[in-house]
Coordinates of C-alpha atoms and ligand atoms in Angstrom, one line a residue:
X1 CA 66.9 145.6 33.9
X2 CA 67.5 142.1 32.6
X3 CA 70.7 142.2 35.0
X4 CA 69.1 143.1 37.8
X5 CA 66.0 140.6 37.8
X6 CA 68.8 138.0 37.6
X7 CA 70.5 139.4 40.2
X8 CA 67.2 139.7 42.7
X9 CA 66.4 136.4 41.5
X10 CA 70.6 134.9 42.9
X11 CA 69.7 136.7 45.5
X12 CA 66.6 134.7 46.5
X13 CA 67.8 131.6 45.5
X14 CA 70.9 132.1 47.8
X15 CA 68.7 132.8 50.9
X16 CA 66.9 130.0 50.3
X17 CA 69.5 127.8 50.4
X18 CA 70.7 129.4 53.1
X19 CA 67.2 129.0 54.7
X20 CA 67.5 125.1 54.0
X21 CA 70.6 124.7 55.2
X22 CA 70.0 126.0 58.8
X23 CA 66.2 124.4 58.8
X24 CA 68.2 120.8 58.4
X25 CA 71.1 122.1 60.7
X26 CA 68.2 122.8 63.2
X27 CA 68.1 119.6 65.2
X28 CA 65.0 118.1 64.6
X29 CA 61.8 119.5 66.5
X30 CA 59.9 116.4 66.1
X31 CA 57.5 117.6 62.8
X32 CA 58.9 116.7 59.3
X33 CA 58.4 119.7 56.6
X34 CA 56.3 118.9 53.9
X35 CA 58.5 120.8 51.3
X36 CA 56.6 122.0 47.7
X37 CA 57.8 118.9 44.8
X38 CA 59.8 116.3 47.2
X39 CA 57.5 116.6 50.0
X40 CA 58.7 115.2 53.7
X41 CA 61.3 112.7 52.1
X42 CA 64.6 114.9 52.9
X43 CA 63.5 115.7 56.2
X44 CA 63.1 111.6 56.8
X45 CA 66.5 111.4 55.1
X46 CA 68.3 113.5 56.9
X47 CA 67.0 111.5 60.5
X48 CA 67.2 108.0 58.9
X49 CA 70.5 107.4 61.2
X50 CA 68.3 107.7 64.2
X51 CA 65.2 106.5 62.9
X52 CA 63.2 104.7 65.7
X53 CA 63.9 108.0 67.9
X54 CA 62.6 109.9 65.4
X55 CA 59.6 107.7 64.4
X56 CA 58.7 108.0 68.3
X57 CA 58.8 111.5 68.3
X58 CA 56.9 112.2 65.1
X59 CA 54.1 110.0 66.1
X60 CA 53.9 111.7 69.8
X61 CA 53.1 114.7 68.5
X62 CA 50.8 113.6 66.0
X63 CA 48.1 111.8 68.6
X64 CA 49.7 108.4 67.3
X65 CA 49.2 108.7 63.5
X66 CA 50.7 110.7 61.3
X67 CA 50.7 111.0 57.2
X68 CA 54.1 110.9 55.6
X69 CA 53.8 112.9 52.1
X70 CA 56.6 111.8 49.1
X71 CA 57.7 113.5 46.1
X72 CA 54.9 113.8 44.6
X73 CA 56.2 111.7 41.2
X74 CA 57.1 108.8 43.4
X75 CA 54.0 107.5 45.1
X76 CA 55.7 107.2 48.6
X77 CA 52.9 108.6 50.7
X78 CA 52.9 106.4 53.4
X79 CA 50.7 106.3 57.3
X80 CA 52.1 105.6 59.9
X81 CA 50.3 104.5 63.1
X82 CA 50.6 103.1 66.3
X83 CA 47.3 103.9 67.3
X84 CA 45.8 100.6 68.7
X85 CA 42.3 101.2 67.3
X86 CA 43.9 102.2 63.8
X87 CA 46.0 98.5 63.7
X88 CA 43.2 96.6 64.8
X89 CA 40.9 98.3 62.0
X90 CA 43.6 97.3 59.7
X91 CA 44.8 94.4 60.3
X92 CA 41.7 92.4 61.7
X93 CA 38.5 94.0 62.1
X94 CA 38.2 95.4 58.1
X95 CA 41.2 93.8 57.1
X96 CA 39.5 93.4 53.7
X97 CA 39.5 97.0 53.2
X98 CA 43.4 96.5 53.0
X99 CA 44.8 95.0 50.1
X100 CA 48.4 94.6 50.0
X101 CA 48.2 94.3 46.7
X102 CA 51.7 93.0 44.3
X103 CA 53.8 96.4 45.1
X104 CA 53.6 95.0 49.1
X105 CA 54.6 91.7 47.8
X106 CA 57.2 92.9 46.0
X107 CA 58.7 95.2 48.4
X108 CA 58.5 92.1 51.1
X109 CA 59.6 89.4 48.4
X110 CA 61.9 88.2 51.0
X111 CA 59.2 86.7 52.8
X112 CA 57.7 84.6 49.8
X113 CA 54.3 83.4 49.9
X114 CA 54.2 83.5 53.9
X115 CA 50.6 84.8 55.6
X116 CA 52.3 88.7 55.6
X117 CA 52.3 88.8 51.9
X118 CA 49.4 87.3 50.9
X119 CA 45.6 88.6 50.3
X120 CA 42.2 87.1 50.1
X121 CA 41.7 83.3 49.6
X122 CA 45.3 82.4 49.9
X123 CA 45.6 84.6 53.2
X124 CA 42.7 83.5 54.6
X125 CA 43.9 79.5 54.0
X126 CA 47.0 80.3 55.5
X127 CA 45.6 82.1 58.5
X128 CA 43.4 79.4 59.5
X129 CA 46.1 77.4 59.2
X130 CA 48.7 79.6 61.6
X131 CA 45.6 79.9 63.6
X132 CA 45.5 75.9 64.5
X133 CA 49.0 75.8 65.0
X134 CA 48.7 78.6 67.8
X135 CA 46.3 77.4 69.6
X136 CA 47.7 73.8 69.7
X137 CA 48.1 72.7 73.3
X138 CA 51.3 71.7 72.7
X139 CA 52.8 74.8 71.2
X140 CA 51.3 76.8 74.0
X141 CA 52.8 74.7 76.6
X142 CA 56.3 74.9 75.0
X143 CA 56.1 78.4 73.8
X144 CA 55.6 79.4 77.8
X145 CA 58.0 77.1 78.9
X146 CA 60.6 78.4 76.4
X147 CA 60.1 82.0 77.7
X148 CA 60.0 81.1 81.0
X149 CA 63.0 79.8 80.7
X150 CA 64.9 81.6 78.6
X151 CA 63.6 84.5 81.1
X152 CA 65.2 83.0 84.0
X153 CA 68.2 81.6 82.5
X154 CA 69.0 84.7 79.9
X155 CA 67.8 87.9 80.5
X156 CA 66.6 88.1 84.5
X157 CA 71.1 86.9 85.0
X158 CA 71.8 89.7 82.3
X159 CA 69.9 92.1 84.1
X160 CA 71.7 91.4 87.3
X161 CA 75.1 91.1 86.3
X162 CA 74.8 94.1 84.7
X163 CA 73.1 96.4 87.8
X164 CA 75.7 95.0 89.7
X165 CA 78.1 96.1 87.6
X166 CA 76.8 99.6 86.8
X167 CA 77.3 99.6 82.8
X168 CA 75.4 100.4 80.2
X169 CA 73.8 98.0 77.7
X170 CA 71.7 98.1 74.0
X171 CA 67.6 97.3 75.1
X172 CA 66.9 96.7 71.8
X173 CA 69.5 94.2 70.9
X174 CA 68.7 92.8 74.2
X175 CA 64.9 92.0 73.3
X176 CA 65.6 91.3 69.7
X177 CA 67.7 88.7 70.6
X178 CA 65.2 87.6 73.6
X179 CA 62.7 87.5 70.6
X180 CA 65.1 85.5 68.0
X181 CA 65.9 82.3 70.9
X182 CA 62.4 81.9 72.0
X183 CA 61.0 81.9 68.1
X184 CA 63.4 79.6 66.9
X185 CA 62.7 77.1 69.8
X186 CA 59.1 77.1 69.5
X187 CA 58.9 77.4 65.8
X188 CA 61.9 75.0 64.8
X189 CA 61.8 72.7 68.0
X190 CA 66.0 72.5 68.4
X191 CA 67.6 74.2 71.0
X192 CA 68.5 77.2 72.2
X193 CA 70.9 79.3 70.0
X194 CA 71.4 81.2 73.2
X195 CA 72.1 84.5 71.5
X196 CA 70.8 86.0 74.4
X197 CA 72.8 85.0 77.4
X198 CA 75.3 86.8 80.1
X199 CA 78.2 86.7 77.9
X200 CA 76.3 88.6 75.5
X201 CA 78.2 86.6 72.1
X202 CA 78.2 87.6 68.2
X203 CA 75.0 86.8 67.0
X204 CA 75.5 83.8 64.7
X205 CA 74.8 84.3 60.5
X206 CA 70.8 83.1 60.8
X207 CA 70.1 86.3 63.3
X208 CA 72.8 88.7 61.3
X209 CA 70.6 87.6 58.3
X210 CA 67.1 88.4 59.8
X211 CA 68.2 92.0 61.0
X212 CA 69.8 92.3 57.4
X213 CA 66.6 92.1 55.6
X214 CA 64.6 93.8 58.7
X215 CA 67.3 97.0 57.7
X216 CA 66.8 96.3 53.7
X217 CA 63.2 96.5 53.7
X218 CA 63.3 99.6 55.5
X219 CA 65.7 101.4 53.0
X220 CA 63.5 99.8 50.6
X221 CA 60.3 102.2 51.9
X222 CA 62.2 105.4 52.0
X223 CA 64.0 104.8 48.2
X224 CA 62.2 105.5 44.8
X225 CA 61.2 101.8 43.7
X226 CA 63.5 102.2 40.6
X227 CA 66.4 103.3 42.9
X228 CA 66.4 99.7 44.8
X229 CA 65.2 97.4 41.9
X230 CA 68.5 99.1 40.4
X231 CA 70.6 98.6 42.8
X232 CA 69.4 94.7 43.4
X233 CA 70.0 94.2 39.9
X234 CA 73.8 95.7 39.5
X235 CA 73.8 93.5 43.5
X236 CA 75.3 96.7 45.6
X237 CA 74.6 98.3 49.0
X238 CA 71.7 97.1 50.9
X239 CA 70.4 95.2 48.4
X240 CA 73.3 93.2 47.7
X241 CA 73.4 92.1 51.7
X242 CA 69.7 91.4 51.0
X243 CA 70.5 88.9 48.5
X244 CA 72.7 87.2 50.7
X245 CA 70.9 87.1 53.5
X246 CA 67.9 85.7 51.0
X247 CA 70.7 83.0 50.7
X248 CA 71.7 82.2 54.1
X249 CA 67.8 82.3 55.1
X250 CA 66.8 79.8 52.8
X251 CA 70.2 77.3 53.2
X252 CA 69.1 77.1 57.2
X253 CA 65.2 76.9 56.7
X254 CA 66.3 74.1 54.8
X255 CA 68.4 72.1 57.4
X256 CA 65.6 72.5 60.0
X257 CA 63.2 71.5 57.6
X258 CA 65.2 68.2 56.7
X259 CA 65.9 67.7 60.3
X260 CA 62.7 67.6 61.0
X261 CA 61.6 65.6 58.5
X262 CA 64.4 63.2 59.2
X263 CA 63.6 63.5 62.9
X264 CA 59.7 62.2 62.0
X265 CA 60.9 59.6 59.4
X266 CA 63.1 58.2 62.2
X267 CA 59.9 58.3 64.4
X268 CA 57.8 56.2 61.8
X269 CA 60.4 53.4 62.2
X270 CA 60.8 53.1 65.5
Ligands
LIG1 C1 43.7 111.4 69.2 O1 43.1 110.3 68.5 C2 42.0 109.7 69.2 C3 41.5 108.5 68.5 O2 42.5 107.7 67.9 C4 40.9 110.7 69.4 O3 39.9 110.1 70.1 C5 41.4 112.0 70.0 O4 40.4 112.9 70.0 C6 42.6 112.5 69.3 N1 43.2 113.6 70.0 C7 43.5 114.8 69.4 C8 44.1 115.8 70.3 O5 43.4 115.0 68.3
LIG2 C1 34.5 98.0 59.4 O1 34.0 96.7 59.7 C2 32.7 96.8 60.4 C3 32.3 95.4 60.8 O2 33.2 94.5 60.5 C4 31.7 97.5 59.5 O3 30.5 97.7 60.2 C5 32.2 98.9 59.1 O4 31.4 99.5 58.2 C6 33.6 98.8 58.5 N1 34.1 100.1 58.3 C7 34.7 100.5 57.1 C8 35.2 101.9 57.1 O5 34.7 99.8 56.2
LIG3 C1 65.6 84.3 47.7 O1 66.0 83.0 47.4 C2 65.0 82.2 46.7 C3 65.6 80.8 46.5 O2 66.9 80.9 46.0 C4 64.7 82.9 45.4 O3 63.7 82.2 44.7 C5 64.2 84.3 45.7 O4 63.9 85.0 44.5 C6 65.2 85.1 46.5 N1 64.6 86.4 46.9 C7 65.3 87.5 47.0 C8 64.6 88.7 47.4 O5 66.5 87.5 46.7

């Protein structure tokens, strides 16, 4: 009797397996299984190659918002939504309902004490701060020059050169490196690193550092907290490329901050 429960009992367990094996094989229908213990997180981790895709497609069929449920030991549950009226309920019109709150920070230590880590007094100081700079004349005028510009001379040639000659090129890293010239103009005030131009070149260590810690955060969300603190502390896989780009970050912040500061102490004395 004893025999045959356990065999009834192989038996199950084998077709489950089996089950799981072809649900993953199955290429993704755009829905993540909520599976009993570990919830949606194999699902995610089985399209993290293809993420973006998949993010697109999960929130299309979800009317823009969907609820991502983790293990349920973890606390990973996570919402996702690129509903407008959602983000502008969370980000300004009850913002206060939202407290990041020290996990955030922690997960986004990268960033310091900058306005996307902080809550309540200190955000608020730091936003009406970012708020005058924006609406300075001055950075207006040179944040729409800058784009104008860098749309004429970067990305309308790229376009061309590259309908004329039929081939295929990356959108993304085309707008992310659109996006990386024109912020470091208006918010550094030195030139153009030209990332973005017709011959398309490497992008230099400051950009290769910013999509570094873009990619380690976003393990970071999808990894058991004790998973990434441990790999940061024995400094291997994404965490250890975080670290350096932490490194290379701070070394240029700090030339264009001197070089600023030199550039103003040279103006005092003229
Ligand atoms: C989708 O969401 C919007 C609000 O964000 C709501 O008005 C609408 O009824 C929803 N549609 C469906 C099919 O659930
Ligand atoms: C959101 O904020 C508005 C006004 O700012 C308030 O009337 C409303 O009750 C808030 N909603 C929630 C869910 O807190
Ligand atoms: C980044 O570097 C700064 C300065 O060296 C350091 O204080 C901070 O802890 C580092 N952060 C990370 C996430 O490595």
């Amino acid at each position: 009797m004893a025999s045959i429960s356990l065999f009834e009992a192989s038996v199950a367990f084998f077709c489950f397996i089996i089950l799981c094996f072809f649900h993953f094989k199955k290429p993704h229908d755009g829905f993540l299984r909520n599976w009993p213990g570990v919830g949606m997180l194999p699902g995610l981790l089985m399209e993290f190659h293809q993420i973006y895709e998949f993010t697109v497609e999960i929130l299309r069929n979800s009317n823009l918002t969907f609820q991502f449920k983790g293990p349920w030991f973890l606390g990973m549950d996570m919402l996702f939504t690129v509903d407008q009226a959602n983000i502008h309920h969370i980000i300004s019109s009850n913002f206060t309902n939202y407290i990041k709150g020290p996990e955030f920070k922690e997960v986004f230590d990268v960033l310091g004490d900058g306005i996307l880590t902080a809550d309540s007094e200190l955000w608020k100081n730091l936003r009406k701060a970012s708020k005058v700079m924006f609406s300075h004349q001055g950075f207006r005028r040179l944040s729409m020059s800058t784009t104008r510009r860098k749309l004429e001379e970067g990305l309308v040639p790229l376009f061309n050169r590259i309908s004329e000659e039929g081939t295929v090129v990356d959108l993304q890293d085309v707008f992310v490196r659109f996006m990386f010239d024109t912020t470091l103009v208006t918010v550094t005030g030195s030139s153009d690193p030209r990332s973005l131009s017709i011959e398309m070149p490497e992008v230099g260590e400051f950009a290769k550092a910013l999509n570094d810690v873009g990619e380690a955060i976003m393990y970071r969300h999808v990894k058991p907290m004790f998973l990434w603190k441990l790999q940061r502390w024995f400094g291997f896989g994404q965490e250890k490329k975080l670290s350096k780009a932490n490194d290379t970050l701070n070394r240029m912040c700090t030339v264009y901050i001197n070089k600023e500061r030199g550039d103003k102490i040279t103006r005092c004395y003229q």
